[in-house]
Coordinates of C-alpha atoms in Angstrom, one line a residue:
M1035 CA 119.1 153.9 118.3
K1036 CA 122.5 154.4 119.8
P1037 CA 121.2 154.6 123.4
L1038 CA 119.4 151.3 122.9
V1039 CA 122.6 149.7 121.5
D1040 CA 124.6 151.0 124.4
I1041 CA 122.1 149.6 126.9
A1042 CA 122.1 146.2 125.2
R1043 CA 125.9 146.3 124.9
F1044 CA 126.2 147.0 128.6
L1045 CA 123.7 144.3 129.7
V1046 CA 125.2 141.6 127.5
G1047 CA 128.8 142.5 128.4
A1048 CA 128.1 142.7 132.1
L1049 CA 126.1 139.5 132.2
F1050 CA 128.9 137.6 130.3
I1051 CA 131.5 138.9 132.7
F1052 CA 129.5 138.1 135.8
S1053 CA 128.5 134.6 134.5
G1054 CA 132.1 133.9 133.4
F1055 CA 133.6 135.1 136.7
I1056 CA 131.2 133.1 138.9
K1057 CA 132.2 130.0 137.0
L1058 CA 135.9 130.9 136.8
N1059 CA 135.7 131.2 140.6
D1060 CA 134.8 127.5 140.7
P1061 CA 136.0 125.8 137.4
L1062 CA 135.9 122.4 139.0
G1063 CA 132.2 122.9 139.8
F1064 CA 131.5 123.9 136.2
S1065 CA 133.5 120.9 135.0
Y1066 CA 131.2 118.6 137.1
K1067 CA 128.2 120.2 135.4
L1068 CA 129.7 119.6 131.9
Q1069 CA 130.3 116.0 132.9
E1070 CA 126.6 115.7 133.6
Y1071 CA 125.9 117.0 130.0
F1072 CA 128.4 114.6 128.6
A1073 CA 126.9 111.6 130.3
P1074 CA 125.4 108.8 128.0
E1075 CA 121.8 109.5 129.2
V1076 CA 122.1 113.2 128.2
L1077 CA 124.3 114.1 125.2
N1078 CA 126.2 110.8 125.0
L1079 CA 129.6 112.6 124.7
E1080 CA 131.3 110.6 127.4
F1081 CA 134.6 110.7 125.5
L1082 CA 134.8 114.4 126.4
S1083 CA 134.5 113.8 130.2
P1084 CA 138.2 113.5 130.8
Y1085 CA 138.6 116.9 129.3
A1086 CA 135.8 118.6 131.1
L1087 CA 138.0 120.7 133.3
L1088 CA 140.0 122.0 130.4
I1089 CA 136.9 122.7 128.4
S1090 CA 135.3 124.5 131.4
I1091 CA 138.4 126.8 131.9
I1092 CA 138.5 127.7 128.2
L1093 CA 134.8 128.4 128.1
V1094 CA 134.7 130.6 131.2
I1095 CA 137.8 132.6 130.2
V1096 CA 136.4 133.2 126.7
E1097 CA 133.1 134.2 128.3
V1098 CA 134.8 136.9 130.5
V1099 CA 137.1 138.2 127.8
L1100 CA 134.3 138.5 125.3
G1101 CA 132.2 140.4 127.8
I1102 CA 135.1 142.8 128.4
A1103 CA 135.8 143.1 124.7
L1104 CA 132.1 144.0 124.0
L1105 CA 132.2 146.7 126.8
I1106 CA 135.3 148.4 125.4
G1107 CA 134.2 147.9 121.8
Y1108 CA 137.2 145.8 120.9
R1109 CA 137.0 144.2 117.4
K1110 CA 133.2 144.3 117.5
K1111 CA 132.5 142.1 114.5
I1112 CA 134.5 139.0 115.6
T1113 CA 133.4 139.7 119.3
L1114 CA 129.7 139.7 118.4
W1115 CA 130.0 136.6 116.2
L1116 CA 131.8 134.7 119.0
L1117 CA 129.2 135.9 121.5
L1118 CA 126.5 134.6 119.1
A1119 CA 128.1 131.2 118.7
M1120 CA 128.5 130.9 122.5
I1121 CA 124.9 131.9 123.3
V1122 CA 123.5 129.5 120.6
F1123 CA 125.5 126.7 122.2
F1124 CA 124.3 127.6 125.7
T1125 CA 120.7 128.0 124.5
F1126 CA 120.8 124.6 122.9
L1127 CA 122.1 123.1 126.2
T1128 CA 119.5 124.8 128.4
F1129 CA 116.6 123.9 126.0
Y1130 CA 117.8 120.2 125.9
S1131 CA 117.9 120.2 129.7
A1132 CA 114.5 121.8 130.1
Y1133 CA 112.7 119.9 127.5
F1134 CA 114.1 116.4 128.4
N1135 CA 114.5 117.2 132.1
K1136 CA 118.0 115.8 132.0
V1137 CA 120.1 118.3 134.0
T1138 CA 118.1 120.1 136.8
D1139 CA 120.5 123.0 137.1
C1140 CA 122.4 124.4 134.1
G1141 CA 125.2 125.9 136.2
C1142 CA 125.0 129.2 134.3
F1143 CA 125.8 131.2 137.4
G1144 CA 127.4 128.4 139.4
D1145 CA 126.0 128.0 142.9
A1146 CA 125.6 131.8 143.3
I1147 CA 122.2 132.0 141.5
P1148 CA 120.8 128.5 140.9
L1149 CA 118.4 128.4 137.9
V1150 CA 116.0 125.7 136.8
P1151 CA 116.4 124.7 133.1
W1152 CA 113.4 126.7 131.8
E1153 CA 114.6 129.8 133.6
S1154 CA 118.1 129.3 132.1
F1155 CA 116.6 128.8 128.6
I1156 CA 114.5 132.0 128.9
K1157 CA 117.6 133.9 130.1
D1158 CA 119.6 132.6 127.1
L1159 CA 116.8 133.5 124.7
I1160 CA 116.8 137.1 125.9
L1161 CA 120.5 137.2 125.5
L1162 CA 120.2 135.8 122.0
V1163 CA 117.8 138.5 121.1
F1164 CA 120.1 141.2 122.5
I1165 CA 123.2 139.8 120.7
L1166 CA 121.2 139.6 117.4
F1167 CA 120.1 143.2 117.9
L1168 CA 123.7 144.2 118.4
L1169 CA 124.8 142.4 115.3
V1170 CA 122.2 144.2 113.2
F1171 CA 123.1 147.6 114.7
Q1172 CA 126.8 147.1 115.3
K1173 CA 127.7 150.3 113.5
H1174 CA 126.5 152.1 116.6
I1175 CA 129.1 150.3 118.7
Q1176 CA 132.1 152.5 119.1
P1177 CA 135.3 151.6 121.0
I1178 CA 135.8 153.4 124.3
F1179 CA 139.6 153.8 123.6
K1180 CA 140.8 155.0 120.2
N1181 CA 144.3 153.8 120.9
N1182 CA 144.6 150.1 119.7
I1183 CA 147.5 149.5 122.1
I1184 CA 145.3 150.4 125.0
Q1185 CA 142.5 148.1 123.8
N1186 CA 144.9 145.2 123.1
S1187 CA 146.5 145.7 126.5
I1188 CA 143.1 145.6 128.3
V1189 CA 142.1 142.4 126.5
F1190 CA 145.5 140.7 127.0
L1191 CA 145.6 141.7 130.7
S1192 CA 142.0 140.5 131.1
F1193 CA 143.0 137.1 129.6
A1194 CA 146.2 136.9 131.8
A1195 CA 144.2 137.9 134.9
C1196 CA 141.6 135.2 134.2
M1197 CA 144.4 132.6 133.7
C1198 CA 146.0 133.6 137.0
F1199 CA 142.8 133.6 138.9
G1200 CA 141.7 130.3 137.5
Y1201 CA 145.1 128.7 138.4
Y1202 CA 144.8 130.1 141.9
V1203 CA 141.4 128.7 142.7
L1204 CA 142.4 125.3 141.2
M1205 CA 145.5 125.2 143.4
H1206 CA 143.6 126.3 146.5
L1207 CA 139.8 126.6 146.8
P1208 CA 137.1 128.9 145.3
W1209 CA 137.6 132.5 146.4
L1210 CA 133.8 132.8 147.0
D1211 CA 131.8 129.9 148.3
F1212 CA 128.1 129.9 147.7
R1213 CA 127.4 126.4 148.7
A1214 CA 125.5 125.0 151.7
Y1215 CA 128.8 123.7 153.1
K1216 CA 130.7 127.0 153.2
E1217 CA 132.7 128.0 156.3
G1218 CA 130.5 129.0 159.2
S1219 CA 127.5 126.9 158.0
N1220 CA 126.1 124.2 160.2
I1221 CA 125.4 121.0 158.3
A1222 CA 122.9 119.7 160.8
E1223 CA 120.9 122.9 160.8
N1224 CA 121.0 123.0 157.0
M1225 CA 119.4 119.5 157.0
E1226 CA 116.4 120.6 159.1
I1227 CA 113.0 121.1 157.6
P1228 CA 111.2 124.1 159.2
E1229 CA 107.9 123.5 160.9
G1230 CA 105.1 124.3 158.5
A1231 CA 107.3 124.0 155.4
P1232 CA 105.3 123.0 152.3
E1233 CA 105.3 119.3 151.5
A1234 CA 105.5 117.8 148.0
V1235 CA 102.1 117.1 146.4
F1236 CA 101.7 114.1 144.1
D1237 CA 98.9 112.8 141.9
Y1238 CA 98.7 109.0 141.6
H1239 CA 97.3 107.8 138.3
W1240 CA 96.0 104.2 138.8
K1241 CA 95.4 102.0 135.7
F1242 CA 92.7 99.4 135.7
N1243 CA 91.3 97.0 133.1
I1244 CA 87.5 97.4 133.4
N1245 CA 85.5 95.2 131.0
G1246 CA 88.4 95.0 128.6
K1247 CA 89.1 98.7 128.5
E1248 CA 91.9 100.5 130.2
K1249 CA 90.8 103.2 132.6
I1250 CA 92.9 105.7 134.6
V1251 CA 91.7 106.8 138.1
T1252 CA 93.6 109.7 139.7
T1253 CA 93.9 110.2 143.4
S1254 CA 96.1 112.1 145.8
G1255 CA 97.5 108.9 147.2
G1256 CA 94.9 106.5 148.4
Y1257 CA 94.1 103.3 146.5
P1258 CA 90.8 103.8 144.6
Q1259 CA 87.9 101.5 145.1
V1260 CA 87.4 100.3 141.5
D1261 CA 85.9 97.0 140.3
G1262 CA 88.5 95.9 137.8
E1263 CA 91.9 94.4 137.3
F1264 CA 94.7 96.5 138.6
I1265 CA 97.5 97.1 135.9
G1266 CA 99.8 99.7 137.5
Y1267 CA 100.2 103.3 138.5
E1268 CA 102.3 106.4 137.8
T1269 CA 103.0 109.4 140.0
E1270 CA 103.0 113.0 138.9
L1271 CA 104.6 115.8 140.9
V1272 CA 102.0 118.5 141.2
Q1273 CA 103.7 120.8 143.7
E1274 CA 107.3 120.7 144.9
G1275 CA 107.9 120.6 148.6
Y1276 CA 110.5 122.4 150.7
T1277 CA 114.0 121.0 150.1
P1278 CA 116.6 121.8 152.8
P1279 CA 120.0 123.2 151.6
V1280 CA 121.6 119.9 152.7
H1281 CA 119.4 116.9 151.9
D1282 CA 121.8 114.1 150.8
F1283 CA 124.5 114.1 153.5
T1284 CA 125.2 110.7 155.2
I1285 CA 128.2 109.0 156.7
E1286 CA 128.1 105.2 156.6
K1287 CA 130.3 102.2 157.1
G1288 CA 129.1 98.7 156.4
D1289 CA 125.5 98.6 157.5
Q1290 CA 125.8 101.4 160.1
N1291 CA 124.9 105.0 159.8
F1292 CA 127.4 107.3 161.6
T1293 CA 125.9 110.7 160.4
T1294 CA 124.6 111.8 163.8
T1295 CA 127.6 110.5 165.6
F1296 CA 130.1 112.6 163.7
L1297 CA 127.8 115.7 163.4
E1298 CA 127.6 115.8 167.2
K1299 CA 131.4 115.4 167.6
E1300 CA 133.6 118.2 168.7
N1301 CA 137.0 118.8 167.1
L1302 CA 136.5 116.7 164.0
I1303 CA 138.9 116.8 161.0
V1304 CA 137.4 115.3 157.8
I1305 CA 139.5 114.4 154.8
V1306 CA 137.4 114.3 151.6
A1307 CA 138.4 112.2 148.6
Y1308 CA 135.3 111.7 146.5
N1309 CA 136.9 108.9 144.5
I1310 CA 140.1 107.2 145.5
D1311 CA 141.0 106.2 142.0
K1312 CA 140.8 109.9 140.9
T1313 CA 142.3 111.5 144.0
E1314 CA 145.5 113.5 143.7
R1315 CA 148.0 111.2 145.3
E1316 CA 150.8 113.8 145.6
G1317 CA 148.5 115.6 148.1
Y1318 CA 148.7 112.8 150.7
Y1319 CA 152.2 113.8 151.9
N1320 CA 150.6 117.0 153.3
I1321 CA 147.5 115.1 154.4
K1322 CA 149.4 112.5 156.3
K1323 CA 151.6 115.1 158.0
V1324 CA 148.6 117.3 159.1
T1325 CA 146.4 114.5 160.2
E1326 CA 149.1 112.9 162.4
E1327 CA 149.6 116.3 164.0
A1328 CA 145.8 116.7 164.5
I1329 CA 145.5 113.3 166.2
R1330 CA 148.4 114.0 168.5
K1331 CA 146.7 117.2 169.5
G1332 CA 143.5 115.3 170.4
Y1333 CA 141.3 115.7 167.3
T1334 CA 139.2 113.0 165.7
V1335 CA 140.1 112.4 162.1
I1336 CA 138.1 110.5 159.5
G1337 CA 138.0 110.3 155.7
L1338 CA 135.0 110.4 153.5
T1339 CA 134.9 108.7 150.0
S1340 CA 132.4 107.1 147.7
S1341 CA 134.9 104.3 146.8
S1342 CA 134.4 100.7 148.0
P1343 CA 136.0 99.4 151.2
S1344 CA 138.4 97.2 149.3
V1345 CA 139.7 100.2 147.4
H1346 CA 140.0 102.7 150.3
E1347 CA 141.3 100.1 152.8
A1348 CA 144.2 99.2 150.5
F1349 CA 144.8 102.9 149.9
V1350 CA 145.1 103.6 153.7
R1351 CA 147.6 100.7 154.1
D1352 CA 149.7 101.8 151.1
Y1353 CA 149.9 105.4 152.1
K1354 CA 150.0 104.6 155.9
L1355 CA 147.3 107.1 156.7
P1356 CA 146.3 107.4 160.3
F1357 CA 142.6 107.4 159.7
D1358 CA 139.8 105.3 158.2
F1359 CA 137.4 106.2 155.4
Y1360 CA 133.6 106.2 155.6
Y1361 CA 131.2 106.2 152.8
T1362 CA 129.4 109.4 151.5
D1363 CA 127.8 110.0 148.1
E1364 CA 130.2 111.2 145.4
T1365 CA 128.2 114.2 144.3
T1366 CA 127.8 115.4 147.9
L1367 CA 131.6 115.1 148.5
K1368 CA 132.3 117.1 145.3
T1369 CA 129.9 119.8 146.7
I1370 CA 131.5 119.9 150.1
V1371 CA 135.0 120.9 149.0
R1372 CA 136.5 121.4 145.6
A1373 CA 139.6 119.4 146.2
S1374 CA 140.5 115.7 146.4
P1375 CA 141.9 115.4 148.9
G1376 CA 140.3 118.3 150.7
I1377 CA 140.3 119.2 154.4
V1378 CA 137.3 120.2 156.4
S1379 CA 137.6 121.2 160.1
M1380 CA 134.3 120.9 162.0
N1381 CA 132.9 121.3 165.5
K1382 CA 129.5 119.9 166.3
A1383 CA 128.5 120.1 162.6
T1384 CA 129.7 123.7 162.1
I1385 CA 132.3 124.0 159.4
L1386 CA 135.2 126.0 160.8
Q1387 CA 137.7 125.7 157.9
K1388 CA 138.0 124.2 154.4
L1389 CA 141.3 123.8 152.8
H1390 CA 142.9 122.4 149.6
Y1391 CA 145.6 119.9 150.3
N1392 CA 148.2 122.5 149.1
D1393 CA 147.2 124.6 152.1
A1394 CA 147.2 121.8 154.7
E1395 CA 149.7 123.6 156.8
D1396 CA 147.2 126.5 157.3
L1397 CA 144.9 124.2 159.3
I1398 CA 144.3 125.7 162.7
L1399 CA 144.9 123.1 165.4
N1400 CA 144.7 123.7 169.1
S1401 CA 146.2 121.4 171.7
L1402 CA 143.1 119.7 173.4
P1403 CA 142.7 118.0 176.7
T1404 CA 142.5 114.7 174.8
A1405 CA 145.9 115.3 173.2
K1406 CA 148.3 112.3 172.7
P1407 CA 151.7 113.9 172.2
D1408 CA 153.5 110.6 172.5
L1409 CA 151.7 108.8 169.6
N1410 CA 154.1 106.7 167.6
F1411 CA 152.6 106.4 164.1
N1412 CA 155.3 104.1 162.7
L1413 CA 154.6 101.6 165.6
K1414 CA 150.9 102.1 165.0
F1415 CA 151.2 101.1 161.3
Q1416 CA 153.3 98.1 162.2
L1417 CA 150.7 96.9 164.8
D1418 CA 147.8 97.6 162.5
S1419 CA 149.4 95.3 159.9
I1420 CA 149.9 92.6 162.5
A1421 CA 146.3 93.0 163.7
V1422 CA 145.0 92.4 160.1
L1423 CA 147.1 89.2 159.8
D1424 CA 146.1 88.1 163.3
Q1425 CA 142.5 87.9 162.1
K1426 CA 143.0 87.0 158.4
Y1427 CA 142.2 83.3 158.5
R1428 CA 140.3 83.4 161.8
K1429 CA 137.7 85.5 160.1
L1430 CA 137.4 83.1 157.2
M1431 CA 137.2 80.1 159.5
Q1432 CA 134.2 81.5 161.2
V1433 CA 132.0 81.0 158.1
P1434 CA 131.3 77.6 156.4
E1435 CA 133.1 76.5 153.3
G1436 CA 131.3 77.3 150.1
P1437 CA 129.6 80.4 148.8
E1438 CA 129.8 82.2 152.2
R1439 CA 133.5 81.8 152.6
K1440 CA 134.1 82.5 148.9
A1441 CA 132.2 85.8 149.2
L1442 CA 134.1 86.8 152.3
G1443 CA 137.4 85.8 150.8
E1444 CA 136.8 87.9 147.6
S1445 CA 135.7 90.9 149.7
M1446 CA 139.0 90.6 151.5
G1447 CA 140.8 90.7 148.1
L1448 CA 142.0 87.1 148.4
D1449 CA 142.4 84.6 145.5
Y1450 CA 140.7 81.2 145.6
A1451 CA 143.9 79.4 146.7
D1452 CA 144.2 81.8 149.7
Y1453 CA 140.7 81.2 151.2
S1454 CA 140.5 77.4 150.6
G1455 CA 142.4 74.5 152.0
D1456 CA 143.9 74.2 155.4
L1457 CA 143.3 77.7 156.8
W1458 CA 144.3 76.8 160.3
K1459 CA 147.8 75.8 159.2
R1460 CA 148.2 79.1 157.5
Q1461 CA 146.9 81.0 160.5
I1462 CA 149.4 79.2 162.7
A1463 CA 152.2 80.3 160.4
L1464 CA 151.0 83.9 160.6
D1465 CA 150.7 83.7 164.4
T1466 CA 154.3 82.5 164.7
S1467 CA 155.5 85.4 162.6
N1468 CA 153.3 87.9 164.5
L1469 CA 154.5 86.6 167.9
K1470 CA 158.1 87.3 167.0
K1471 CA 157.3 90.8 166.0
I1472 CA 155.2 91.5 169.1
E1473 CA 157.8 90.0 171.5
S1474 CA 160.5 92.2 170.1
I1475 CA 158.3 95.2 171.1
L1476 CA 157.2 93.8 174.5
K1477 CA 160.7 92.8 175.6
K1478 CA 161.4 96.5 176.1
G1479 CA 159.0 96.3 179.1
I1480 CA 156.5 98.9 177.7
Y1481 CA 153.1 97.9 176.4
P1482 CA 152.1 99.7 173.2
G1483 CA 148.9 101.1 174.6
K1484 CA 146.4 104.0 173.9
S1485 CA 148.9 106.8 174.6
L1486 CA 151.5 105.3 172.3
V1487 CA 149.5 103.9 169.3
G1488 CA 145.8 105.1 170.0
T1489 CA 142.7 102.9 169.7
P1490 CA 141.9 100.3 168.5
T1491 CA 145.6 99.6 167.7
N1492 CA 146.3 99.3 171.5
T1493 CA 144.6 95.9 171.4
A1494 CA 146.9 94.4 168.7
A1495 CA 149.7 93.1 171.0
W1496 CA 147.1 91.7 173.4
S1497 CA 145.4 89.8 170.6
V1498 CA 148.6 88.1 169.4
I1499 CA 149.6 87.1 173.0
Q1500 CA 146.0 85.9 173.6
H1501 CA 146.4 83.5 170.7
S1502 CA 149.8 82.2 171.8
N1503 CA 151.3 80.1 174.7
K1504 CA 153.1 83.2 176.0
I1505 CA 150.3 84.4 178.3
P1506 CA 152.2 83.5 181.6
E1507 CA 155.2 85.6 180.4
Y1508 CA 153.3 88.8 179.6
L1509 CA 150.2 88.7 181.8
D1510 CA 151.7 91.0 184.4
L1511 CA 152.6 93.6 181.7
M1512 CA 149.0 93.3 180.4
K1513 CA 147.6 93.9 183.9
K1514 CA 149.8 96.9 184.4
A1515 CA 148.6 98.4 181.0
G1516 CA 144.9 97.6 181.9
K1517 CA 145.2 99.4 185.3
A1518 CA 146.8 102.4 183.6
G1519 CA 144.0 102.7 181.1
E1520 CA 146.3 101.8 178.2
L1521 CA 144.3 98.7 177.4
P1522 CA 140.7 97.8 178.0
F1523 CA 140.7 96.0 181.4
A1524 CA 138.0 93.6 180.1
L1525 CA 140.6 92.2 177.7
V1526 CA 143.1 91.8 180.5
A1527 CA 140.4 89.9 182.5
M1528 CA 139.8 87.6 179.5
M1529 CA 143.6 86.9 179.3
E1530 CA 143.8 86.2 183.0
D1531 CA 140.8 83.8 182.8
R1532 CA 142.4 82.0 179.9
Y1533 CA 145.7 81.6 181.8
L1534 CA 143.9 80.3 184.9
M1535 CA 141.9 77.8 182.8
G1536 CA 145.1 76.6 181.2
E1537 CA 146.6 76.0 184.7
G1538 CA 143.5 74.0 185.7
K1539 CA 142.4 76.7 188.2
H1540 CA 139.1 78.6 188.7
Q1541 CA 138.7 81.6 186.5
I1542 CA 137.7 84.9 188.0
Y1543 CA 135.5 86.7 185.5
G1544 CA 133.7 83.9 183.7
S1545 CA 134.9 84.8 180.2
Q1546 CA 136.0 81.3 179.2
G1547 CA 133.7 78.6 177.9
M1548 CA 134.5 75.2 176.6
T1549 CA 133.1 72.6 174.2
Y1550 CA 135.4 69.5 173.9
N1551 CA 135.0 67.7 170.6
N1552 CA 131.5 69.0 170.2
G1553 CA 130.5 67.6 173.6
T1554 CA 128.5 69.3 176.3
P1555 CA 129.3 73.0 176.4
F1556 CA 130.1 74.7 179.7
I1557 CA 131.5 77.8 181.3
W1558 CA 134.8 76.9 183.0
P1559 CA 134.5 76.9 186.8
I1560 CA 134.4 80.3 188.4
E1561 CA 135.9 81.3 191.8
N1562 CA 133.2 82.8 194.1
P1563 CA 130.5 82.6 191.4
E1564 CA 128.0 84.5 193.5
E1565 CA 130.1 87.6 193.0
V1566 CA 131.2 87.1 189.4
N1567 CA 128.8 89.6 187.9
K1568 CA 130.0 92.3 190.2
R1569 CA 133.6 91.6 189.2
R1570 CA 132.6 91.5 185.5
E1571 CA 131.0 95.0 185.8
E1572 CA 134.1 96.4 187.6
A1573 CA 136.3 94.9 184.8
G1574 CA 134.3 96.6 182.1
F1575 CA 132.1 93.7 180.8
T1576 CA 128.7 94.9 179.6
T1577 CA 126.8 91.6 180.3
T1578 CA 126.2 89.2 183.1
V1579 CA 127.8 85.8 182.9
E1580 CA 124.3 84.3 182.2
V1581 CA 123.7 86.5 179.2
Y1582 CA 127.3 86.0 178.0
A1583 CA 127.0 82.2 178.2
K1584 CA 123.9 82.3 176.0
S1585 CA 125.8 84.4 173.4
L1586 CA 128.5 81.7 173.3
F1587 CA 126.3 78.6 173.3
G1588 CA 122.8 79.7 172.2
E1589 CA 119.6 81.0 173.8
D1590 CA 118.7 77.5 175.2
F1591 CA 121.9 77.3 177.3
E1592 CA 121.4 77.8 181.0
Y1593 CA 124.6 78.7 183.0
K1594 CA 125.4 76.9 186.1
N1595 CA 128.7 76.9 188.0
I1596 CA 130.5 73.5 188.1
T1597 CA 133.5 72.2 189.9
L1598 CA 136.9 71.6 188.5
E1599 CA 136.3 67.9 188.8
E1600 CA 133.1 68.1 186.8
A1601 CA 134.8 70.1 184.1
E1602 CA 137.5 67.5 183.9
A1603 CA 134.9 64.7 183.7
L1604 CA 133.1 66.5 180.9
R1605 CA 136.4 66.8 179.0
L1606 CA 137.2 63.1 179.5
A1607 CA 133.6 62.1 178.5
S1608 CA 133.9 64.1 175.3
I1609 CA 137.2 62.5 174.4
K1610 CA 135.8 59.0 175.0
D1611 CA 132.7 59.8 172.8
H1612 CA 135.0 61.1 170.1
E1613 CA 137.1 57.9 170.2

């Protein structure tokens, strides 16, 4: 009997050590799994969710220490009873998951060996039998070391080593990464479905009322030809199809999907914060420092979060972060990196580095041809704030009063008093304040362009001047910036056209249209109109003046060039009609 006991003892001890170590390597991952069990729709123990990490650490350390204690024969009676209690607990969880199909992966071996619930339950049943067998024949379990001091030391050192290892991986990242987002993996390739891969097969159970009786007709998908009243249908998975390692990764902002855009991008740094409300705020000192350095060296930096725009936009402003957040599913973000914030360095979808915020200084950054060593982030943040205020009420005035404006105002985080009333008067007050700040910058004779503040911040000063009466004073500076590539030249062209129109002269690029007092709309007269589209293309406009005019005044509008006299006559006519 002793040989059988020794075999069972070794198998149980080794399995507990292996299982515990895999989870200790990734205690955050195990805590996420426990939170799934604690959810209302599973065990309804949501009050334990805040303590999931602490519970996970305690469980996995106990698991490892008990496995070691069994192997060396340390206090066999209490060790076996604790092992029994633990396996009964795990057996219950896996049975509950399997029977009710609540949690699809028990997390017994972390991401190293994913098991479906029934596989986990069978594994736990076998372990339960082994542990009961050891309890019955525990007299055959003899300690490896007769000296109690040695045994106590081994158990204590095992406990201390587990504590140190657990602390290390929490303060950095898992030592071993078994996930589809590990370093060296390519996200785009992991999303592909191989040619010929098996597809999921479903049975469709159609319910009909035929002559007062309910009848179910099963097909593989097509609607059955049945003479009767259709009631409804249910689907049943008959055969699972191939699921790629990465199947839920998207990058979105508003209504746009940027997944392909960023997966194709070279030299991309991604900051992951799965939930802004739960992110470690002390980590953003390191994040801010390293992302500023990355941008100066020519890298593209974005953030990924599952939080709403109102939350992450306010967070970016408060912490003066030099990047914007995009939306990605929370579970996916938790899988990508076990830190919040975490850092992921990528090149064309291949993960080069993953770092905890504590290790931000270890991020490898090369100076790229796109480097911007002169970027002034303090000036950038100042201009970004001005740009928000420049558009604050203009954005609201573009939608009619009522539910539309209310929805937009609330989405901007404004109170009712702030998105109702005389919005134009409030915008003028903001414009006056913004103009003073911008003039204090422009008086130095240097335009805050792409090299100094990056894009799109390089348009902030232009926007404020465009909305002021200071165009004549700063137009030459804008032209100089446009020619140097510091400011999109199309914006300079728009400013020049506005200036010329204000002077009662012909515009050059056809960017200015007019509607006096809701009168007849028209494009302000253009110099050499037969060449305007060529000039527009050279300036960076993407449409002809004819198409542009329709975008201003509607599809029914037909552009025709008019004289300055005709433009003045239209203005006077509209004033007369208004009177």
